[in-house]
Structures are given as structure tokens and as C-alpha cells.
């Protein structure tokens, strides 16, 4: 039985580094060992951002919509997967890629308009389109800026990661 768990862990460890399963997942547990893939969180999510990801485990898909941090997914889950002692749901924050249209000289501020936390500002420069900046402290990682971006240039990822 434990060898099955070990192989499951190996199988999903690479994906785990990238995928956000749910908000407030306890960093000290192995999500894929405890989640039963019952789908209740997916059915409950008010913005329907939870999808069946690799191995049938739930994953957040910010291309659909944002996380409102309503915690309905947590309330419906029967497994001990969560640590609600932290203020923030996850360490992931918004990162803007070079494919952002502003880097091509095109004026666009769709992400800023979507950010209720006012974490996105634009720096003005003479003769070029304003470029977006993320205030990492203000960013909650909600993902509201992701789907409005016309060039799919925003990722929600761990801040330690640089790519
Ligand atoms: S409700 Fe809990 S156990 Fe069920 S799929 Fe979601 S996270 Fe996994
Ligand atoms: S906290 Fe709410 S919006 Fe976010 S994933 Fe859970 S159910 Fe969906
Ligand atoms: S993830 Fe949310 S808080 Fe962060 S920049 Fe995008 S909209 Fe703003």
C-alpha cells in the first residue's frame, strides 16, 4: 500500500510544483495522498474555476475566472487537506510575461481594470506604451487579472519561481 502511495507521489510530484489544487491546502500534507477525487469541490466552486486536472485531482484554472476565496470548496471537503491559520490562500502571485501587449507597444490595461486589490500599476514612459508592474505585497493571487488579458500573458505562480 505504501509503495502505491510512493509511486503516486512520484507520478504527481512534478505537476504538484506547478498546479494549484485548492486554496489553503496544508503545505505539510501530500495533496494527492489524501484527496479522494470525489469532485465535491469542483461541483461547489462558485466561480467554477476548479477542473479535473492530472490524475483526476482538482486544479484551479484561472483562464476561466478568479478565486473569490469563499472557502466553499473547503467546507464541502471531508478530508484533512487544509490549514486555515494563514491569511493568504496560497503563496502564488501574478506574474506578467513578456508576451504582454504593452511590451509590443500596444496600449492595454485590461489586467489593471480587473484587479480589485489595485496591485497592478502602469509606468508611463514617453514614446512607448505604459508597462504593467505588479505590487507583490498587494497581490492576493486571486487570478482575476488572468482571463481578461487578451494575450494570455499572466500566470499565477509561486513567487520564488522566475519562469
Ligand atoms: S472535495 Fe476534497 S476530497 Fe473531494 S475532490 Fe475536492 S479536495 Fe479532493
Ligand atoms: S474558495 Fe470559492 S472560488 Fe475559490 S476555489 Fe474554492 S469554491 Fe472556488
Ligand atoms: S492576481 Fe488578483 S490581486 Fe494579483 S494582480 Fe491579479 S487581479 Fe490583482
PDB file of C-alpha atoms and ligand atoms in Angstrom:
ATOM      1  CA  UNK A   1       0.000   0.000   0.000  1.00  0.00           C
ATOM      2  CA  UNK A   2       2.783   2.418   0.910  1.00  0.00           C
ATOM      3  CA  UNK A   3       4.601   1.605  -2.349  1.00  0.00           C
ATOM      4  CA  UNK A   4       1.436   2.599  -4.211  1.00  0.00           C
ATOM      5  CA  UNK A   5       1.436   5.888  -2.351  1.00  0.00           C
ATOM      6  CA  UNK A   6       5.121   6.385  -3.150  1.00  0.00           C
ATOM      7  CA  UNK A   7       4.558   5.832  -6.850  1.00  0.00           C
ATOM      8  CA  UNK A   8       1.540   8.164  -6.826  1.00  0.00           C
ATOM      9  CA  UNK A   9       3.713  10.743  -5.107  1.00  0.00           C
ATOM     10  CA  UNK A  10       6.447  10.408  -7.726  1.00  0.00           C
ATOM     11  CA  UNK A  11       3.914  10.489 -10.529  1.00  0.00           C
ATOM     12  CA  UNK A  12       2.361  13.746  -9.407  1.00  0.00           C
ATOM     13  CA  UNK A  13       5.296  15.477  -7.711  1.00  0.00           C
ATOM     14  CA  UNK A  14       6.406  17.342 -10.838  1.00  0.00           C
ATOM     15  CA  UNK A  15       2.884  18.521 -11.592  1.00  0.00           C
ATOM     16  CA  UNK A  16       2.341  19.452  -7.948  1.00  0.00           C
ATOM     17  CA  UNK A  17       5.073  22.060  -8.208  1.00  0.00           C
ATOM     18  CA  UNK A  18       3.027  23.885 -10.846  1.00  0.00           C
ATOM     19  CA  UNK A  19      -0.625  23.130 -10.176  1.00  0.00           C
ATOM     20  CA  UNK A  20      -2.698  24.918  -7.562  1.00  0.00           C
ATOM     21  CA  UNK A  21      -5.170  22.342  -6.336  1.00  0.00           C
ATOM     22  CA  UNK A  22      -7.318  24.358  -3.936  1.00  0.00           C
ATOM     23  CA  UNK A  23      -6.928  27.368  -1.621  1.00  0.00           C
ATOM     24  CA  UNK A  24      -5.464  26.913   1.860  1.00  0.00           C
ATOM     25  CA  UNK A  25      -4.008  23.459   1.201  1.00  0.00           C
ATOM     26  CA  UNK A  26      -1.816  22.499   4.173  1.00  0.00           C
ATOM     27  CA  UNK A  27       1.800  22.697   2.906  1.00  0.00           C
ATOM     28  CA  UNK A  28       2.714  19.822   5.227  1.00  0.00           C
ATOM     29  CA  UNK A  29       0.460  17.228   3.590  1.00  0.00           C
ATOM     30  CA  UNK A  30       0.699  15.420   0.283  1.00  0.00           C
ATOM     31  CA  UNK A  31      -2.477  16.514  -1.502  1.00  0.00           C
ATOM     32  CA  UNK A  32      -2.591  13.548  -3.854  1.00  0.00           C
ATOM     33  CA  UNK A  33      -2.322  11.092  -0.942  1.00  0.00           C
ATOM     34  CA  UNK A  34      -5.372  12.482   0.857  1.00  0.00           C
ATOM     35  CA  UNK A  35      -7.717  13.784  -1.828  1.00  0.00           C
ATOM     36  CA  UNK A  36     -10.242  11.076  -2.782  1.00  0.00           C
ATOM     37  CA  UNK A  37     -11.132  12.781  -6.088  1.00  0.00           C
ATOM     38  CA  UNK A  38     -14.771  12.907  -5.024  1.00  0.00           C
ATOM     39  CA  UNK A  39     -15.335  16.067  -7.131  1.00  0.00           C
ATOM     40  CA  UNK A  40     -17.432  17.810  -4.478  1.00  0.00           C
ATOM     41  CA  UNK A  41     -15.180  20.870  -4.516  1.00  0.00           C
ATOM     42  CA  UNK A  42     -15.427  21.061  -8.303  1.00  0.00           C
ATOM     43  CA  UNK A  43     -19.217  20.922  -8.151  1.00  0.00           C
ATOM     44  CA  UNK A  44     -19.347  23.545  -5.392  1.00  0.00           C
ATOM     45  CA  UNK A  45     -16.943  26.230  -6.591  1.00  0.00           C
ATOM     46  CA  UNK A  46     -18.948  29.424  -7.084  1.00  0.00           C
ATOM     47  CA  UNK A  47     -16.816  30.680  -9.963  1.00  0.00           C
ATOM     48  CA  UNK A  48     -16.396  27.180 -11.453  1.00  0.00           C
ATOM     49  CA  UNK A  49     -12.625  27.545 -11.699  1.00  0.00           C
ATOM     50  CA  UNK A  50     -11.942  24.049 -10.382  1.00  0.00           C
ATOM     51  CA  UNK A  51     -11.331  21.441 -13.056  1.00  0.00           C
ATOM     52  CA  UNK A  52     -10.265  17.817 -13.043  1.00  0.00           C
ATOM     53  CA  UNK A  53      -6.531  18.076 -13.536  1.00  0.00           C
ATOM     54  CA  UNK A  54      -3.779  15.489 -13.856  1.00  0.00           C
ATOM     55  CA  UNK A  55      -4.735  12.177 -12.287  1.00  0.00           C
ATOM     56  CA  UNK A  56      -8.296  13.414 -11.733  1.00  0.00           C
ATOM     57  CA  UNK A  57      -7.267  15.722  -8.891  1.00  0.00           C
ATOM     58  CA  UNK A  58      -8.886  19.162  -8.686  1.00  0.00           C
ATOM     59  CA  UNK A  59      -6.910  22.110 -10.038  1.00  0.00           C
ATOM     60  CA  UNK A  60      -7.563  25.808 -10.277  1.00  0.00           C
ATOM     61  CA  UNK A  61      -7.882  27.104 -13.841  1.00  0.00           C
ATOM     62  CA  UNK A  62      -7.593  30.886 -13.781  1.00  0.00           C
ATOM     63  CA  UNK A  63      -8.325  31.108 -17.504  1.00  0.00           C
ATOM     64  CA  UNK A  64     -11.959  30.511 -16.503  1.00  0.00           C
ATOM     65  CA  UNK A  65     -12.315  33.064 -13.715  1.00  0.00           C
ATOM     66  CA  UNK A  66     -10.917  34.185 -10.357  1.00  0.00           C
ATOM     67  CA  UNK A  67     -10.910  32.628  -6.904  1.00  0.00           C
ATOM     68  CA  UNK A  68     -13.111  34.683  -4.581  1.00  0.00           C
ATOM     69  CA  UNK A  69     -11.653  32.865  -1.546  1.00  0.00           C
ATOM     70  CA  UNK A  70     -15.202  31.990  -0.477  1.00  0.00           C
ATOM     71  CA  UNK A  71     -13.931  28.693   1.028  1.00  0.00           C
ATOM     72  CA  UNK A  72     -16.996  26.758  -0.168  1.00  0.00           C
ATOM     73  CA  UNK A  73     -14.689  24.102  -1.602  1.00  0.00           C
ATOM     74  CA  UNK A  74     -13.097  23.672   1.814  1.00  0.00           C
ATOM     75  CA  UNK A  75     -16.423  23.443   3.612  1.00  0.00           C
ATOM     76  CA  UNK A  76     -17.635  20.670   1.329  1.00  0.00           C
ATOM     77  CA  UNK A  77     -14.422  18.600   1.520  1.00  0.00           C
ATOM     78  CA  UNK A  78     -14.388  15.739   4.031  1.00  0.00           C
ATOM     79  CA  UNK A  79     -10.627  15.233   4.025  1.00  0.00           C
ATOM     80  CA  UNK A  80      -7.989  16.863   6.305  1.00  0.00           C
ATOM     81  CA  UNK A  81      -6.342  18.808   3.498  1.00  0.00           C
ATOM     82  CA  UNK A  82      -6.366  22.356   4.757  1.00  0.00           C
ATOM     83  CA  UNK A  83      -4.600  24.810   7.038  1.00  0.00           C
ATOM     84  CA  UNK A  84      -6.751  27.874   7.622  1.00  0.00           C
ATOM     85  CA  UNK A  85      -4.318  29.544  10.006  1.00  0.00           C
ATOM     86  CA  UNK A  86      -2.722  31.637   7.254  1.00  0.00           C
ATOM     87  CA  UNK A  87      -4.222  34.852   5.940  1.00  0.00           C
ATOM     88  CA  UNK A  88      -3.391  34.081   2.322  1.00  0.00           C
ATOM     89  CA  UNK A  89      -4.789  31.089   0.462  1.00  0.00           C
ATOM     90  CA  UNK A  90      -1.529  30.318  -1.335  1.00  0.00           C
ATOM     91  CA  UNK A  91       1.895  31.820  -1.940  1.00  0.00           C
ATOM     92  CA  UNK A  92       1.273  32.178  -5.655  1.00  0.00           C
ATOM     93  CA  UNK A  93       1.113  35.679  -7.128  1.00  0.00           C
ATOM     94  CA  UNK A  94       0.541  37.176 -10.527  1.00  0.00           C
ATOM     95  CA  UNK A  95       3.458  37.322 -12.942  1.00  0.00           C
ATOM     96  CA  UNK A  96       3.281  39.156 -16.252  1.00  0.00           C
ATOM     97  CA  UNK A  97       5.120  37.563 -19.159  1.00  0.00           C
ATOM     98  CA  UNK A  98       6.893  39.365 -21.992  1.00  0.00           C
ATOM     99  CA  UNK A  99       4.019  38.429 -24.305  1.00  0.00           C
ATOM    100  CA  UNK A 100       2.048  41.259 -22.640  1.00  0.00           C
ATOM    101  CA  UNK A 101       0.862  43.533 -25.431  1.00  0.00           C
ATOM    102  CA  UNK A 102       2.329  46.601 -23.719  1.00  0.00           C
ATOM    103  CA  UNK A 103       5.767  45.150 -24.449  1.00  0.00           C
ATOM    104  CA  UNK A 104       4.799  45.236 -28.136  1.00  0.00           C
ATOM    105  CA  UNK A 105       3.945  48.916 -27.807  1.00  0.00           C
ATOM    106  CA  UNK A 106       0.182  48.348 -27.674  1.00  0.00           C
ATOM    107  CA  UNK A 107      -1.891  50.214 -25.104  1.00  0.00           C
ATOM    108  CA  UNK A 108      -3.799  47.770 -22.902  1.00  0.00           C
ATOM    109  CA  UNK A 109      -4.766  47.968 -19.246  1.00  0.00           C
ATOM    110  CA  UNK A 110      -7.302  45.135 -19.021  1.00  0.00           C
ATOM    111  CA  UNK A 111      -5.465  43.498 -16.119  1.00  0.00           C
ATOM    112  CA  UNK A 112      -5.407  46.679 -14.065  1.00  0.00           C
ATOM    113  CA  UNK A 113      -9.130  47.177 -14.531  1.00  0.00           C
ATOM    114  CA  UNK A 114      -9.786  43.641 -13.232  1.00  0.00           C
ATOM    115  CA  UNK A 115      -7.693  43.962 -10.078  1.00  0.00           C
ATOM    116  CA  UNK A 116      -9.793  44.975  -7.064  1.00  0.00           C
ATOM    117  CA  UNK A 117      -6.678  44.962  -4.881  1.00  0.00           C
ATOM    118  CA  UNK A 118      -5.080  47.674  -7.030  1.00  0.00           C
ATOM    119  CA  UNK A 119      -1.939  45.593  -7.243  1.00  0.00           C
ATOM    120  CA  UNK A 120      -1.285  46.480 -10.886  1.00  0.00           C
ATOM    121  CA  UNK A 121       0.048  49.873 -11.890  1.00  0.00           C
ATOM    122  CA  UNK A 122       1.374  51.179 -15.175  1.00  0.00           C
ATOM    123  CA  UNK A 123       4.556  53.154 -15.528  1.00  0.00           C
ATOM    124  CA  UNK A 124       4.375  55.939 -18.068  1.00  0.00           C
ATOM    125  CA  UNK A 125       7.254  56.487 -20.465  1.00  0.00           C
ATOM    126  CA  UNK A 126       7.486  58.995 -23.287  1.00  0.00           C
ATOM    127  CA  UNK A 127       7.088  57.457 -26.736  1.00  0.00           C
ATOM    128  CA  UNK A 128       6.017  53.984 -25.624  1.00  0.00           C
ATOM    129  CA  UNK A 129       3.009  52.189 -24.188  1.00  0.00           C
ATOM    130  CA  UNK A 130       2.836  52.121 -20.373  1.00  0.00           C
ATOM    131  CA  UNK A 131       4.168  48.855 -18.912  1.00  0.00           C
ATOM    132  CA  UNK A 132       2.420  46.962 -16.091  1.00  0.00           C
ATOM    133  CA  UNK A 133       4.011  46.392 -12.694  1.00  0.00           C
ATOM    134  CA  UNK A 134       2.730  44.016 -10.008  1.00  0.00           C
ATOM    135  CA  UNK A 135       2.879  45.029  -6.355  1.00  0.00           C
ATOM    136  CA  UNK A 136       3.640  41.592  -4.931  1.00  0.00           C
ATOM    137  CA  UNK A 137       2.643  42.609  -1.397  1.00  0.00           C
ATOM    138  CA  UNK A 138      -0.782  43.781  -2.550  1.00  0.00           C
ATOM    139  CA  UNK A 139      -1.394  40.849  -4.898  1.00  0.00           C
ATOM    140  CA  UNK A 140      -3.573  38.131  -3.346  1.00  0.00           C
ATOM    141  CA  UNK A 141      -3.094  35.668  -6.221  1.00  0.00           C
ATOM    142  CA  UNK A 142      -6.831  35.730  -6.898  1.00  0.00           C
ATOM    143  CA  UNK A 143      -6.295  35.384 -10.649  1.00  0.00           C
ATOM    144  CA  UNK A 144      -8.903  37.985 -11.634  1.00  0.00           C
ATOM    145  CA  UNK A 145      -6.371  39.550 -13.999  1.00  0.00           C
ATOM    146  CA  UNK A 146      -5.695  36.316 -15.916  1.00  0.00           C
ATOM    147  CA  UNK A 147      -8.784  35.765 -18.068  1.00  0.00           C
ATOM    148  CA  UNK A 148      -9.214  39.435 -19.163  1.00  0.00           C
ATOM    149  CA  UNK A 149      -5.672  39.501 -20.624  1.00  0.00           C
ATOM    150  CA  UNK A 150      -6.050  39.393 -24.420  1.00  0.00           C
ATOM    151  CA  UNK A 151      -2.581  37.929 -24.919  1.00  0.00           C
ATOM    152  CA  UNK A 152      -2.714  35.285 -22.175  1.00  0.00           C
ATOM    153  CA  UNK A 153       0.340  36.898 -20.593  1.00  0.00           C
ATOM    154  CA  UNK A 154      -0.425  36.475 -16.874  1.00  0.00           C
ATOM    155  CA  UNK A 155       0.421  33.450 -14.757  1.00  0.00           C
ATOM    156  CA  UNK A 156      -0.376  32.823 -11.115  1.00  0.00           C
ATOM    157  CA  UNK A 157       2.659  31.096  -9.711  1.00  0.00           C
ATOM    158  CA  UNK A 158       4.924  30.800  -6.705  1.00  0.00           C
ATOM    159  CA  UNK A 159       6.905  33.997  -6.323  1.00  0.00           C
ATOM    160  CA  UNK A 160      10.143  32.049  -5.781  1.00  0.00           C
ATOM    161  CA  UNK A 161       9.825  30.788  -9.360  1.00  0.00           C
ATOM    162  CA  UNK A 162      11.276  33.047 -12.024  1.00  0.00           C
ATOM    163  CA  UNK A 163       9.919  31.419 -15.175  1.00  0.00           C
TER     164      UNK A 163
HETATM  165  S1  LIG B   1     -13.788  17.765  -2.091  1.00  0.00           S
HETATM  166 FE1  LIG B   1     -11.801  17.278  -1.103  1.00  0.00          FE
HETATM  167  S2  LIG B   1     -11.504  15.055  -1.433  1.00  0.00           S
HETATM  168 FE2  LIG B   1     -13.133  15.715  -2.850  1.00  0.00          FE
HETATM  169  S3  LIG B   1     -12.029  16.163  -4.803  1.00  0.00           S
HETATM  170 FE3  LIG B   1     -12.194  18.096  -3.627  1.00  0.00          FE
HETATM  171  S4  LIG B   1     -10.267  18.241  -2.453  1.00  0.00           S
HETATM  172 FE4  LIG B   1     -10.480  16.089  -3.150  1.00  0.00          FE
HETATM  173  S1  LIG B   2     -12.528  29.400  -2.464  1.00  0.00           S
HETATM  174 FE1  LIG B   2     -14.506  29.570  -3.573  1.00  0.00          FE
HETATM  175  S2  LIG B   2     -13.961  30.468  -5.566  1.00  0.00           S
HETATM  176 FE2  LIG B   2     -12.051  29.704  -4.659  1.00  0.00          FE
HETATM  177  S3  LIG B   2     -11.782  27.617  -5.490  1.00  0.00           S
HETATM  178 FE3  LIG B   2     -12.876  27.428  -3.505  1.00  0.00          FE
HETATM  179  S4  LIG B   2     -15.072  27.437  -4.039  1.00  0.00           S
HETATM  180 FE4  LIG B   2     -13.932  28.222  -5.829  1.00  0.00          FE
HETATM  181  S1  LIG B   3      -3.866  38.004  -9.051  1.00  0.00           S
HETATM  182 FE1  LIG B   3      -5.592  39.288  -8.251  1.00  0.00          FE
HETATM  183  S2  LIG B   3      -4.629  40.683  -6.754  1.00  0.00           S
HETATM  184 FE2  LIG B   3      -2.943  39.817  -8.018  1.00  0.00          FE
HETATM  185  S3  LIG B   3      -2.625  41.305  -9.672  1.00  0.00           S
HETATM  186 FE3  LIG B   3      -4.096  39.762 -10.462  1.00  0.00          FE
HETATM  187  S4  LIG B   3      -6.157  40.628 -10.015  1.00  0.00           S
HETATM  188 FE4  LIG B   3      -4.643  41.756  -8.757  1.00  0.00          FE
END
